CSV table of C-alpha atoms and ligand atoms in Angstrom, one decimal:
chain,number,residue,atom,x,y,z
M,950,MET,CA,4.0,5.4,-32.7
M,951,ILE,CA,4.9,2.9,-35.3
M,952,LYS,CA,6.7,5.3,-37.5
M,953,ARG,CA,9.4,6.0,-35.0
M,954,VAL,CA,9.6,2.4,-33.9
M,955,ALA,CA,9.9,1.4,-37.5
M,956,SER,CA,12.9,3.6,-38.2
M,957,ALA,CA,14.5,2.7,-35.0
M,958,ILE,CA,14.4,-1.0,-35.6
M,959,VAL,CA,15.4,-1.0,-39.2
M,960,VAL,CA,19.1,-1.4,-38.8
M,961,ALA,CA,18.9,-4.3,-36.4
M,962,LEU,CA,16.3,-6.0,-38.5
M,963,PHE,CA,18.5,-6.1,-41.6
M,964,ILE,CA,20.5,-8.8,-39.8
M,965,VAL,CA,17.4,-10.7,-38.9
M,966,ALA,CA,16.0,-10.4,-42.4
M,967,GLY,CA,19.0,-12.2,-43.8
M,968,VAL,CA,18.7,-15.1,-41.5
M,969,ALA,CA,15.0,-15.4,-41.6
M,970,LEU,CA,14.2,-14.9,-45.2
M,971,PHE,CA,12.7,-18.2,-45.8
M,972,ARG,CA,10.3,-18.1,-42.9
M,973,THR,CA,8.6,-14.9,-44.1
M,974,VAL,CA,5.1,-15.5,-45.0
M,975,GLN,CA,2.6,-13.2,-46.6
M,976,LEU,CA,0.4,-12.0,-43.6
M,977,SER,CA,-3.0,-10.8,-44.6
M,978,HIS,CA,-5.4,-8.5,-42.9
M,979,ASP,CA,-9.1,-9.4,-42.6
M,980,VAL,CA,-11.2,-6.8,-44.3
M,981,PRO,CA,-14.6,-8.0,-45.4
M,982,ASP,CA,-16.4,-6.6,-48.4
M,983,ILE,CA,-18.4,-3.8,-46.9
M,984,GLY,CA,-20.4,-3.0,-50.1
M,985,PRO,CA,-22.1,0.3,-50.8
M,986,VAL,CA,-22.6,2.5,-47.7
M,987,ALA,CA,-25.3,5.1,-47.2
M,988,GLN,CA,-24.3,8.7,-46.8
M,989,HIS,CA,-26.4,10.5,-44.3
M,990,ASP,CA,-27.3,14.0,-45.4
M,991,PHE,CA,-27.2,16.0,-42.2
M,992,ASP,CA,-26.5,19.8,-42.4
M,993,GLU,CA,-22.7,19.7,-42.3
M,994,GLU,CA,-22.2,23.4,-42.0
M,995,ALA,CA,-24.5,23.7,-39.1
M,996,ALA,CA,-22.8,20.8,-37.3
M,997,VAL,CA,-19.4,22.5,-37.8
M,998,GLU,CA,-20.8,25.8,-36.5
M,999,ARG,CA,-22.2,24.0,-33.4
M,1000,LEU,CA,-18.8,22.5,-32.5
M,1001,SER,CA,-17.3,25.9,-32.9
M,1002,GLN,CA,-19.9,27.3,-30.5
M,1003,ALA,CA,-19.3,24.5,-28.0
M,1004,ILE,CA,-15.6,25.3,-27.9
M,1005,GLN,CA,-16.3,28.9,-27.0
M,1006,PHE,CA,-17.5,27.9,-23.5
M,1007,ARG,CA,-14.5,27.9,-21.1
M,1008,THR,CA,-15.5,24.7,-19.4
M,1009,VAL,CA,-12.1,24.3,-17.7
M,1010,SER,CA,-11.7,21.7,-15.0
M,1011,PRO,CA,-9.6,23.4,-12.3
M,1012,GLN,CA,-7.5,21.4,-9.9
M,1013,ASP,CA,-9.4,22.9,-7.0
M,1014,PRO,CA,-13.2,22.4,-7.5
M,1015,ALA,CA,-13.9,25.7,-5.7
M,1016,ASP,CA,-12.3,27.5,-8.7
M,1017,MET,CA,-14.8,26.0,-11.2
M,1018,GLU,CA,-16.5,28.7,-13.3
M,1019,VAL,CA,-20.0,27.3,-13.0
M,1020,GLU,CA,-21.6,29.8,-15.4
M,1021,GLU,CA,-19.5,28.4,-18.3
M,1022,PHE,CA,-20.8,24.9,-17.6
M,1023,GLU,CA,-24.4,26.2,-17.2
M,1024,GLY,CA,-23.9,28.1,-20.5
M,1025,TRP,CA,-22.7,25.0,-22.3
M,1026,ILE,CA,-25.7,23.0,-21.0
M,1027,SER,CA,-28.2,25.7,-22.1
M,1028,PHE,CA,-26.5,25.8,-25.5
M,1029,ILE,CA,-26.8,22.0,-25.9
M,1030,GLU,CA,-30.5,22.2,-25.0
M,1031,SER,CA,-31.2,24.7,-27.7
M,1032,ALA,CA,-28.8,23.2,-30.3
M,1033,TYR,CA,-30.4,19.7,-30.2
M,1034,PRO,CA,-34.2,20.0,-29.9
M,1035,ALA,CA,-35.1,16.6,-31.3
M,1036,LEU,CA,-32.7,14.9,-29.0
M,1037,HIS,CA,-34.2,16.7,-26.0
M,1038,GLU,CA,-37.7,15.9,-27.1
M,1039,THR,CA,-37.0,12.2,-27.6
M,1040,LEU,CA,-34.5,11.2,-24.9
M,1041,GLU,CA,-34.8,11.3,-21.1
M,1042,ARG,CA,-32.3,13.5,-19.4
M,1043,GLU,CA,-30.9,13.5,-15.9
M,1044,ARG,CA,-28.5,16.0,-14.4
M,1045,ILE,CA,-26.0,14.0,-12.4
M,1046,ASN,CA,-24.3,16.1,-9.7
M,1047,GLU,CA,-25.5,19.3,-11.5
M,1048,TYR,CA,-23.1,19.3,-14.5
M,1049,THR,CA,-22.9,15.8,-15.9
M,1050,LEU,CA,-25.7,15.0,-18.3
M,1051,LEU,CA,-27.1,11.4,-18.6
M,1052,TYR,CA,-29.5,10.7,-21.4
M,1053,ARG,CA,-31.5,7.6,-22.0
M,1054,TRP,CA,-33.0,6.6,-25.4
M,1055,ASP,CA,-35.5,3.8,-24.9
M,1056,GLY,CA,-35.1,1.0,-27.4
M,1057,THR,CA,-38.0,-0.9,-29.0
M,1058,ASN,CA,-36.8,-4.1,-27.5
M,1059,PRO,CA,-36.6,-3.8,-23.7
M,1060,ASP,CA,-35.1,-7.3,-23.4
M,1061,LEU,CA,-31.8,-6.2,-24.9
M,1062,LYS,CA,-29.0,-5.0,-22.6
M,1063,PRO,CA,-28.5,-1.2,-23.1
M,1064,GLY,CA,-25.4,0.2,-24.8
M,1065,MET,CA,-23.6,3.4,-23.8
M,1066,MET,CA,-21.6,6.1,-25.5
M,1067,MET,CA,-20.0,8.9,-23.6
M,1068,GLY,CA,-17.5,11.8,-23.7
M,1069,HIS,CA,-16.5,14.8,-21.7
M,1070,TYR,CA,-17.0,18.5,-22.2
M,1071,ASP,CA,-14.6,19.8,-19.6
M,1072,VAL,CA,-11.1,20.8,-20.9
M,1073,VAL,CA,-7.7,21.3,-19.5
M,1074,PRO,CA,-6.6,25.0,-19.0
M,1075,VAL,CA,-4.5,26.8,-21.6
M,1076,GLU,CA,-1.2,27.7,-20.0
M,1077,GLU,CA,-1.1,31.5,-19.7
M,1078,ASN,CA,2.2,32.1,-21.3
M,1079,THR,CA,1.2,30.0,-24.4
M,1080,THR,CA,-2.0,31.9,-25.4
M,1081,ASP,CA,-0.1,34.1,-27.8
M,1082,GLU,CA,1.4,31.1,-29.6
M,1083,TRP,CA,-2.0,30.0,-30.8
M,1084,ALA,CA,-2.8,30.6,-34.5
M,1085,TYR,CA,-6.3,31.5,-33.4
M,1086,PRO,CA,-7.3,32.3,-29.8
M,1087,PRO,CA,-7.9,29.1,-27.8
M,1088,TYR,CA,-11.6,29.6,-27.0
M,1089,SER,CA,-12.5,31.3,-30.3
M,1090,GLY,CA,-13.7,28.1,-32.0
M,1091,ALA,CA,-12.4,29.8,-35.2
M,1092,ILE,CA,-13.4,28.0,-38.4
M,1093,ALA,CA,-10.4,28.7,-40.7
M,1094,ASP,CA,-7.8,27.1,-42.9
M,1095,GLY,CA,-9.9,23.9,-43.1
M,1096,TYR,CA,-10.0,23.4,-39.3
M,1097,ILE,CA,-12.1,24.1,-36.3
M,1098,TRP,CA,-9.7,25.6,-33.7
M,1099,GLY,CA,-9.7,25.6,-30.0
M,1100,ARG,CA,-9.3,23.9,-26.7
M,1101,GLY,CA,-11.4,20.7,-26.7
M,1102,ALA,CA,-11.6,20.3,-30.5
M,1103,LEU,CA,-9.7,17.0,-30.1
M,1104,ASP,CA,-10.2,16.3,-26.4
M,1105,ASP,CA,-13.1,15.7,-26.2
M,1106,LYS,CA,-15.7,18.2,-27.3
M,1107,GLY,CA,-15.2,17.0,-30.9
M,1108,GLY,CA,-15.9,13.4,-29.9
M,1109,LEU,CA,-18.9,14.3,-27.7
M,1110,MET,CA,-20.5,16.8,-30.0
M,1111,SER,CA,-20.2,14.4,-33.0
M,1112,THR,CA,-22.1,11.8,-30.9
M,1113,LEU,CA,-24.8,14.3,-30.0
M,1114,GLU,CA,-25.1,15.4,-33.7
M,1115,ALA,CA,-25.7,11.8,-34.7
M,1116,VAL,CA,-28.4,11.4,-32.0
M,1117,GLU,CA,-30.1,14.6,-33.1
M,1118,TYR,CA,-30.0,13.6,-36.7
M,1119,LEU,CA,-31.4,10.1,-36.0
M,1120,ALA,CA,-34.1,11.4,-33.6
M,1121,ALA,CA,-35.2,14.0,-36.0
M,1122,SER,CA,-35.5,11.5,-38.8
M,1123,GLY,CA,-37.7,9.2,-36.8
M,1124,PHE,CA,-35.1,6.4,-36.1
M,1125,GLU,CA,-35.9,4.1,-33.2
M,1126,PRO,CA,-33.1,2.1,-31.7
M,1127,GLU,CA,-33.8,-1.5,-31.1
M,1128,ARG,CA,-31.5,-1.4,-28.0
M,1129,THR,CA,-31.8,1.2,-25.3
M,1130,MET,CA,-28.9,3.6,-25.4
M,1131,TYR,CA,-27.4,5.8,-22.7
M,1132,PHE,CA,-25.3,8.8,-23.5
M,1133,ALA,CA,-23.3,10.8,-21.0
M,1134,ALA,CA,-21.7,14.2,-21.2
M,1135,ASN,CA,-19.2,14.1,-18.3
M,1136,HIS,CA,-18.0,17.3,-16.7
M,1137,ASP,CA,-14.8,16.5,-14.8
M,1138,GLU,CA,-12.8,13.8,-16.7
M,1139,GLU,CA,-9.7,15.9,-16.7
M,1140,VAL,CA,-9.5,15.8,-12.9
M,1141,GLY,CA,-10.5,12.1,-12.5
M,1142,GLY,CA,-14.2,12.0,-13.1
M,1143,HIS,CA,-15.0,11.5,-9.4
M,1144,GLU,CA,-18.0,13.9,-9.5
M,1145,GLY,CA,-19.3,13.0,-12.9
M,1146,ALA,CA,-18.6,9.7,-14.6
M,1147,SER,CA,-18.1,7.9,-11.3
M,1148,ILE,CA,-21.5,9.0,-10.1
M,1149,VAL,CA,-23.1,8.1,-13.4
M,1150,ALA,CA,-21.7,4.6,-13.0
M,1151,ASP,CA,-22.9,4.4,-9.3
M,1152,THR,CA,-26.4,5.5,-10.4
M,1153,LEU,CA,-26.7,2.9,-13.1
M,1154,GLU,CA,-25.2,0.2,-10.9
M,1155,ALA,CA,-27.7,1.0,-8.1
M,1156,ARG,CA,-30.5,0.5,-10.6
M,1157,GLY,CA,-29.2,-2.9,-11.6
M,1158,THR,CA,-28.2,-1.8,-15.1
M,1159,GLU,CA,-25.7,-3.9,-17.0
M,1160,LEU,CA,-24.3,-2.6,-20.2
M,1161,ALA,CA,-23.8,-4.5,-23.5
M,1162,PHE,CA,-20.9,-2.1,-24.4
M,1163,LEU,CA,-19.4,1.3,-23.7
M,1164,VAL,CA,-17.7,3.6,-26.2
M,1165,ASP,CA,-15.7,6.5,-24.9
M,1166,GLU,CA,-12.8,8.7,-26.0
M,1167,GLY,CA,-9.5,7.0,-26.8
M,1168,LEU,CA,-7.3,6.1,-29.7
M,1169,PRO,CA,-7.6,7.7,-33.1
M,1170,VAL,CA,-7.3,6.9,-36.8
M,1171,ALA,CA,-3.5,7.4,-36.9
M,1172,GLU,CA,-2.1,8.8,-40.1
M,1173,GLU,CA,1.5,8.9,-41.5
M,1174,ILE,CA,2.6,6.1,-39.2
M,1175,ILE,CA,4.8,4.4,-41.7
M,1176,GLU,CA,6.7,6.2,-44.4
M,1177,GLY,CA,5.5,5.3,-47.8
M,1178,ILE,CA,2.3,3.7,-46.6
M,1179,GLU,CA,-0.8,5.7,-47.5
M,1180,SER,CA,-3.3,3.9,-45.3
M,1181,PRO,CA,-4.0,5.2,-41.9
M,1182,LEU,CA,-4.4,2.7,-39.0
M,1183,ALA,CA,-7.5,2.9,-36.8
M,1184,MET,CA,-6.6,1.8,-33.2
M,1185,ILE,CA,-9.3,0.8,-30.7
M,1186,GLY,CA,-8.3,1.0,-27.0
M,1187,VAL,CA,-9.4,-2.4,-25.6
M,1188,ALA,CA,-7.5,-1.9,-22.3
M,1189,GLU,CA,-6.2,0.9,-20.2
M,1190,LYS,CA,-3.4,1.1,-17.6
M,1191,GLY,CA,-3.9,1.4,-13.9
M,1192,GLN,CA,-1.6,3.1,-11.5
M,1193,VAL,CA,-0.1,3.1,-8.0
M,1194,THR,CA,2.0,5.7,-6.3
M,1195,LEU,CA,4.5,4.5,-3.6
M,1196,GLU,CA,6.3,6.6,-1.0
M,1197,LEU,CA,9.7,5.2,-0.2
M,1198,SER,CA,11.3,6.6,2.9
M,1199,ILE,CA,14.3,5.9,5.1
M,1200,VAL,CA,15.4,7.1,8.5
M,1201,ARG,CA,19.1,7.0,9.3
M,1202,GLU,CA,21.4,8.6,11.9
M,1203,GLY,CA,21.7,12.3,11.1
M,1204,GLY,CA,24.6,14.3,12.3
M,1205,HIS,CA,27.3,16.7,11.2
M,1206,ALA,CA,28.6,16.5,7.6
M,1207,SER,CA,32.2,16.4,8.7
M,1208,MET,CA,32.1,12.8,9.8
M,1209,PRO,CA,29.5,11.0,7.7
M,1210,PRO,CA,28.8,7.3,8.3
M,1211,ARG,CA,29.3,4.8,5.5
M,1212,GLU,CA,25.6,4.8,4.7
M,1213,THR,CA,23.4,7.9,4.6
M,1214,ALA,CA,19.7,8.3,4.2
M,1215,ILE,CA,20.2,10.1,0.8
M,1216,GLY,CA,22.7,7.6,-0.4
M,1217,GLU,CA,20.6,4.6,0.3
M,1218,LEU,CA,17.5,6.0,-1.1
M,1219,ALA,CA,19.2,7.2,-4.2
M,1220,ARG,CA,20.6,3.7,-4.7
M,1221,ALA,CA,17.1,2.3,-4.5
M,1222,VAL,CA,15.8,4.7,-7.2
M,1223,ARG,CA,18.8,3.8,-9.4
M,1224,SER,CA,18.2,0.1,-9.0
M,1225,LEU,CA,14.6,0.5,-10.1
M,1226,LYS,CA,15.7,2.4,-13.1
M,1227,ASP,CA,18.1,-0.4,-14.0
M,1228,ASN,CA,15.6,-3.1,-13.4
M,1229,PRO,CA,12.3,-2.1,-15.2
M,1230,MET,CA,9.2,-4.2,-14.9
M,1231,PRO,CA,9.2,-7.0,-17.5
M,1232,GLY,CA,7.6,-6.2,-20.8
M,1233,ARG,CA,7.0,-8.6,-23.7
M,1234,PHE,CA,6.2,-8.0,-27.4
M,1235,ALA,CA,3.1,-10.2,-27.3
M,1236,ASP,CA,-0.6,-10.0,-26.9
M,1237,LEU,CA,-1.9,-6.4,-27.1
M,1238,VAL,CA,1.3,-4.8,-28.4
M,1239,GLN,CA,1.8,-7.4,-31.0
M,1240,SER,CA,-1.8,-7.2,-32.2
M,1241,THR,CA,-1.3,-3.4,-32.8
M,1242,PHE,CA,1.3,-4.3,-35.4
M,1243,ASP,CA,-0.4,-7.3,-37.0
M,1244,PRO,CA,-2.9,-5.5,-39.2
M,1245,VAL,CA,-0.3,-3.3,-40.8
M,1246,SER,CA,2.3,-6.0,-41.3
M,1247,PRO,CA,1.3,-6.9,-44.8
M,1248,GLU,CA,2.0,-3.4,-46.0
M,1249,LEU,CA,5.3,-3.1,-44.2
M,1250,PRO,CA,8.6,-3.2,-46.1
M,1251,PHE,CA,10.2,-6.6,-46.3
M,1252,VAL,CA,12.5,-6.3,-43.3
M,1253,TYR,CA,9.7,-5.5,-40.9
M,1254,ARG,CA,7.5,-8.3,-42.2
M,1255,ALA,CA,10.5,-10.6,-41.9
M,1256,ALA,CA,10.9,-9.6,-38.3
M,1257,LEU,CA,7.3,-9.9,-37.4
M,1258,ALA,CA,7.0,-13.3,-39.1
M,1259,ASN,CA,10.1,-14.5,-37.2
M,1260,LEU,CA,9.4,-13.5,-33.7
M,1261,TRP,CA,11.2,-16.6,-32.4
M,1262,LEU,CA,14.3,-14.8,-33.5
M,1263,ALA,CA,13.5,-11.1,-33.6
M,1264,ARG,CA,11.5,-10.7,-30.4
M,1265,PRO,CA,14.4,-9.6,-28.1
M,1266,ILE,CA,15.6,-7.0,-30.7
M,1267,ILE,CA,12.1,-5.6,-31.1
M,1268,GLU,CA,11.6,-5.5,-27.4
M,1269,ARG,CA,14.9,-3.7,-26.8
M,1270,GLN,CA,14.0,-1.1,-29.5
M,1271,LEU,CA,10.4,-0.6,-28.3
M,1272,SER,CA,11.8,-0.1,-24.8
M,1273,ARG,CA,13.9,2.8,-25.9
M,1274,ILE,CA,11.1,5.0,-27.1
M,1275,PRO,CA,9.0,6.4,-24.2
M,1276,HIS,CA,5.5,5.8,-25.6
M,1277,THR,CA,6.1,2.4,-27.0
M,1278,ASN,CA,7.9,1.5,-23.8
M,1279,ALA,CA,4.7,2.6,-22.0
M,1280,ALA,CA,2.6,0.2,-24.1
M,1281,LEU,CA,5.0,-2.7,-23.4
M,1282,ARG,CA,5.3,-2.6,-19.6
M,1283,THR,CA,4.5,-1.0,-16.3
M,1284,THR,CA,6.5,2.2,-16.2
M,1285,ILE,CA,8.3,3.6,-13.2
M,1286,ALA,CA,8.5,7.4,-12.7
M,1287,PRO,CA,10.1,9.0,-9.6
M,1288,THR,CA,8.3,12.3,-9.3
M,1289,ILE,CA,9.4,13.7,-5.9
M,1290,PHE,CA,12.6,13.4,-3.9
M,1291,ARG,CA,12.9,15.1,-0.5
M,1292,ALA,CA,15.8,15.2,1.9
M,1293,GLY,CA,18.0,17.7,3.7
M,1294,MET,CA,17.7,21.3,5.0
M,1295,LYS,CA,21.2,22.5,5.6
M,1296,THR,CA,24.4,22.4,3.7
M,1297,ASN,CA,26.5,20.9,6.5
M,1298,VAL,CA,23.9,18.6,8.2
M,1299,LEU,CA,23.2,15.0,7.2
M,1300,PRO,CA,19.4,14.6,7.1
M,1301,ALA,CA,18.0,11.8,9.3
M,1302,ARG,CA,15.1,11.2,6.8
M,1303,ALA,CA,14.9,11.0,3.1
M,1304,GLU,CA,11.8,10.2,1.0
M,1305,THR,CA,10.9,9.7,-2.6
M,1306,ILE,CA,7.5,9.4,-4.4
M,1307,ILE,CA,7.3,7.1,-7.4
M,1308,ASN,CA,4.4,6.8,-9.8
M,1309,PHE,CA,3.9,3.5,-11.6
M,1310,ARG,CA,1.5,3.1,-14.5
M,1311,ILE,CA,0.3,-0.5,-14.4
M,1312,HIS,CA,0.2,-2.7,-17.5
M,1313,PRO,CA,-2.6,-5.3,-17.7
M,1314,ASN,CA,0.1,-8.0,-17.2
M,1315,ASP,CA,0.9,-6.6,-13.7
M,1316,THR,CA,-1.1,-5.7,-10.5
M,1317,VAL,CA,-0.6,-3.3,-7.6
M,1318,GLU,CA,0.7,-6.2,-5.6
M,1319,SER,CA,3.1,-7.4,-8.2
M,1320,VAL,CA,4.5,-3.9,-8.5
M,1321,ILE,CA,5.1,-3.7,-4.8
M,1322,GLU,CA,6.8,-7.1,-4.9
M,1323,HIS,CA,9.0,-5.9,-7.7
M,1324,VAL,CA,10.0,-2.8,-5.7
M,1325,GLU,CA,10.8,-4.9,-2.6
M,1326,SER,CA,12.8,-7.5,-4.4
M,1327,THR,CA,14.7,-4.9,-6.5
M,1328,ILE,CA,15.8,-2.5,-3.8
M,1329,GLU,CA,16.5,-5.3,-1.3
M,1330,ASN,CA,16.8,-2.9,1.6
M,1331,PRO,CA,14.8,-3.6,4.8
M,1332,ASN,CA,15.6,-0.1,6.0
M,1333,ILE,CA,13.5,1.5,3.4
M,1334,LYS,CA,9.8,1.7,4.2
M,1335,ILE,CA,7.4,1.4,1.3
M,1336,GLU,CA,3.9,2.9,1.6
M,1337,LYS,CA,1.1,2.8,-0.9
M,1338,MET,CA,-0.6,6.2,-1.4
M,1339,GLU,CA,-4.2,6.7,-2.2
M,1340,GLY,CA,-5.8,6.1,-5.6
M,1341,ALA,CA,-4.2,2.8,-6.5
M,1342,ARG,CA,-6.0,0.8,-9.2
M,1343,ASN,CA,-5.2,-2.2,-11.4
M,1344,ALA,CA,-5.3,-1.9,-15.1
M,1345,SER,CA,-8.6,-2.6,-16.8
M,1346,GLY,CA,-9.5,-5.9,-18.2
M,1347,VAL,CA,-8.9,-6.5,-22.0
M,1348,SER,CA,-12.1,-6.3,-24.0
M,1349,ASP,CA,-12.8,-9.3,-26.2
M,1350,THR,CA,-12.1,-8.4,-29.9
M,1351,GLU,CA,-14.2,-11.4,-31.1
M,1352,ALA,CA,-17.3,-9.9,-29.4
M,1353,VAL,CA,-20.2,-8.8,-31.7
M,1354,HIS,CA,-20.0,-5.2,-30.6
M,1355,TYR,CA,-16.3,-4.9,-31.3
M,1356,GLN,CA,-17.0,-6.3,-34.8
M,1357,ARG,CA,-19.8,-3.8,-35.3
M,1358,LEU,CA,-17.5,-0.9,-34.2
M,1359,LYS,CA,-15.0,-2.1,-36.8
M,1360,ARG,CA,-17.7,-2.3,-39.4
M,1361,SER,CA,-18.6,1.3,-38.7
M,1362,ILE,CA,-15.0,2.4,-39.1
M,1363,TRP,CA,-14.7,0.6,-42.4
M,1364,GLU,CA,-18.0,2.1,-43.6
M,1365,THR,CA,-16.5,5.6,-42.9
M,1366,PHE,CA,-12.8,5.2,-43.6
M,1367,ASP,CA,-12.9,2.5,-46.3
M,1368,GLU,CA,-11.0,-0.7,-45.7
M,1369,ILE,CA,-8.2,0.6,-43.5
M,1370,PRO,CA,-6.4,-1.7,-41.1
M,1371,ILE,CA,-7.9,-1.7,-37.5
M,1372,ALA,CA,-5.9,-2.8,-34.5
M,1373,PRO,CA,-6.8,-3.3,-30.9
M,1374,SER,CA,-4.4,-1.5,-28.7
M,1375,ILE,CA,-3.6,-0.4,-25.1
M,1376,PHE,CA,-4.5,3.1,-24.0
M,1377,VAL,CA,-1.6,4.3,-21.8
M,1378,ALA,CA,-3.4,7.3,-20.2
M,1379,ALA,CA,-6.7,7.2,-18.3
M,1380,THR,CA,-10.3,7.8,-19.3
M,1381,ASP,CA,-13.6,8.0,-17.5
M,1382,THR,CA,-14.2,4.3,-18.5
M,1383,ARG,CA,-12.2,3.3,-15.4
M,1384,HIS,CA,-15.4,4.0,-13.4
M,1385,PHE,CA,-17.4,1.5,-15.5
M,1386,LEU,CA,-15.4,-1.7,-15.2
M,1387,ASP,CA,-18.1,-3.4,-13.2
M,1388,LEU,CA,-20.9,-2.5,-15.7
M,1389,THR,CA,-19.5,-4.2,-18.8
M,1390,ASP,CA,-16.5,-6.2,-20.1
M,1391,ASN,CA,-16.9,-4.6,-23.6
M,1392,ILE,CA,-15.2,-1.2,-23.3
M,1393,TYR,CA,-13.9,0.5,-26.5
M,1394,ARG,CA,-11.8,3.7,-26.3
M,1395,PHE,CA,-11.9,5.2,-29.8
M,1396,ARG,CA,-12.5,8.4,-31.6
M,1397,PRO,CA,-12.7,8.6,-35.4
M,1398,ILE,CA,-10.2,11.5,-35.4
M,1399,ARG,CA,-7.6,11.5,-38.1
M,1400,ALA,CA,-4.4,12.2,-36.1
M,1401,THR,CA,-0.9,12.7,-37.5
M,1402,PRO,CA,2.1,12.4,-35.2
M,1403,ASP,CA,2.1,16.2,-35.0
M,1404,ASP,CA,-1.4,16.2,-33.4
M,1405,ARG,CA,-0.2,14.4,-30.3
M,1406,GLY,CA,1.3,17.7,-29.1
M,1407,ARG,CA,-1.9,19.6,-29.7
M,1408,ILE,CA,-3.9,17.5,-27.2
M,1409,HIS,CA,-3.6,19.5,-23.9
M,1410,GLY,CA,-1.2,21.7,-25.9
M,1411,THR,CA,-1.1,24.6,-28.3
M,1412,ASP,CA,-3.2,24.9,-31.5
M,1413,GLU,CA,-5.6,22.1,-30.8
M,1414,ARG,CA,-7.8,21.7,-33.8
M,1415,VAL,CA,-9.8,19.2,-35.9
M,1416,GLY,CA,-10.2,19.2,-39.6
M,1417,ILE,CA,-13.6,20.3,-40.9
M,1418,GLY,CA,-13.8,17.4,-43.4
M,1419,ASN,CA,-12.8,15.0,-40.6
M,1420,TYR,CA,-15.4,16.4,-38.3
M,1421,VAL,CA,-18.1,15.7,-40.9
M,1422,GLU,CA,-16.7,12.1,-41.2
M,1423,MET,CA,-16.9,11.8,-37.4
M,1424,VAL,CA,-20.6,12.6,-37.4
M,1425,GLN,CA,-21.1,10.1,-40.3
M,1426,PHE,CA,-19.3,7.5,-38.3
M,1427,GLN,CA,-21.4,8.1,-35.2
M,1428,ILE,CA,-24.6,7.7,-37.1
M,1429,ARG,CA,-23.4,4.4,-38.6
M,1430,ALA,CA,-22.1,3.2,-35.2
M,1431,LEU,CA,-25.5,4.0,-33.7
M,1432,HIS,CA,-27.2,2.0,-36.5
M,1433,ASN,CA,-24.9,-0.9,-36.3
M,1434,MET,CA,-24.4,-1.2,-32.5
M,1435,THR,CA,-28.0,-0.7,-31.4
M,1436,GLU,CA,-29.3,-3.7,-33.5
M,1437,ALA,CA,-29.9,-6.9,-31.6
M,1438,ASN,CA,-27.2,-9.6,-32.2
M,1439,PRO,CA,-28.1,-13.2,-33.0
M,1440,ALA,CA,-27.0,-14.3,-29.5
M,1441,GLU,CA,-29.4,-12.0,-27.7
T,1371,LIG,ZN1,-10.1,13.5,-22.8
């Protein structure tokens, strides 16, 4: 994300740099001295082989639940049982709604709040006409050219399997967590998690469980973000966007096309859509978006550092540039996307009714209500009826980056990826964590996947794959995270 922004803002920033030269300060990023780190000697080859096998089950979430190929899900579950014997001997397992697995590993100190780590093993389908474009067939789990290939390698079988590998390794070596840990393997994340994660959350809530923290899929260790800078940037999703879909409709006099009135249904509705495009929801380079840039700022070329150190002057320029790039724009503000427009049947008849459906992805700075207010005040047309469709939800809260568990997650990243910068950030898509907002305030959306800009297209796309060396790092990371995050903290 930052690479494209960086090149886009360079020209504008030269001007700022000249003016603001004297205000520029050396910003530093806070990496503690981690010291020597233990390498855990699990069987790397076997772990890679197990991920390859996990990919070979076609656990596709279909849009219509009736189309679910249950034998693939059953097959995956039986495979997990045989692949991780120590885990299944040590942890309690429940099948939630048949296909989602919830594990509990009792801690030695029952007074501590339990923690939770989860992932999903369902995947999106491979579009039929793209199968031939894959370097290796999408469900082959091929181990070749330094990668493990196939649907789910990045999203999210890699993340989930690396967590299970860590539990297996620790359980087999006699490790006992101080804190009780829950693990969930969710089966319908790609279609909303209503049958899986949502029921897990309800189950825990009904038992009065409160969680100390929850780690789920999310942002990666981003590589090649800034030209000339070697260091990757680890991003932890501490918030995720909500959404609301609105139907806007208008009824006007219909009639023959030969004598149209001054205002028509299509004309008025089109004007409303246009005015929403011209008047986006406000976004500000501050808080979360700014904190994504802070950790890399010391390594940035002078002009960027100058801009970031002189926000009093550069903020409007930075905001304008970020707004032009779709995915930085999505991090900055609530987005507005008209997805359906319906009106008219016949070439010579004015339709009496026109309607449009608009999808809004809600930034933590806004709410469902503030979005509707924005729409009303922007279109300023009492003839247009605005209806909220099902499934509206506000953005998540923002997890506290000073919290002990966040610090321990950071430590686990540094232990695995050396002292790279780590930034809290906003996740602009949705995860299963949305069902857990009442169970904990400490939700972290992160996977230790090294992702280049090129990998973004592989998620839900063609040639999804994860590096073999990276997968081994992922397992190391999960073992360290389990060590670090299950320990009691001084405040408990
Ligand atoms: Zn996913």
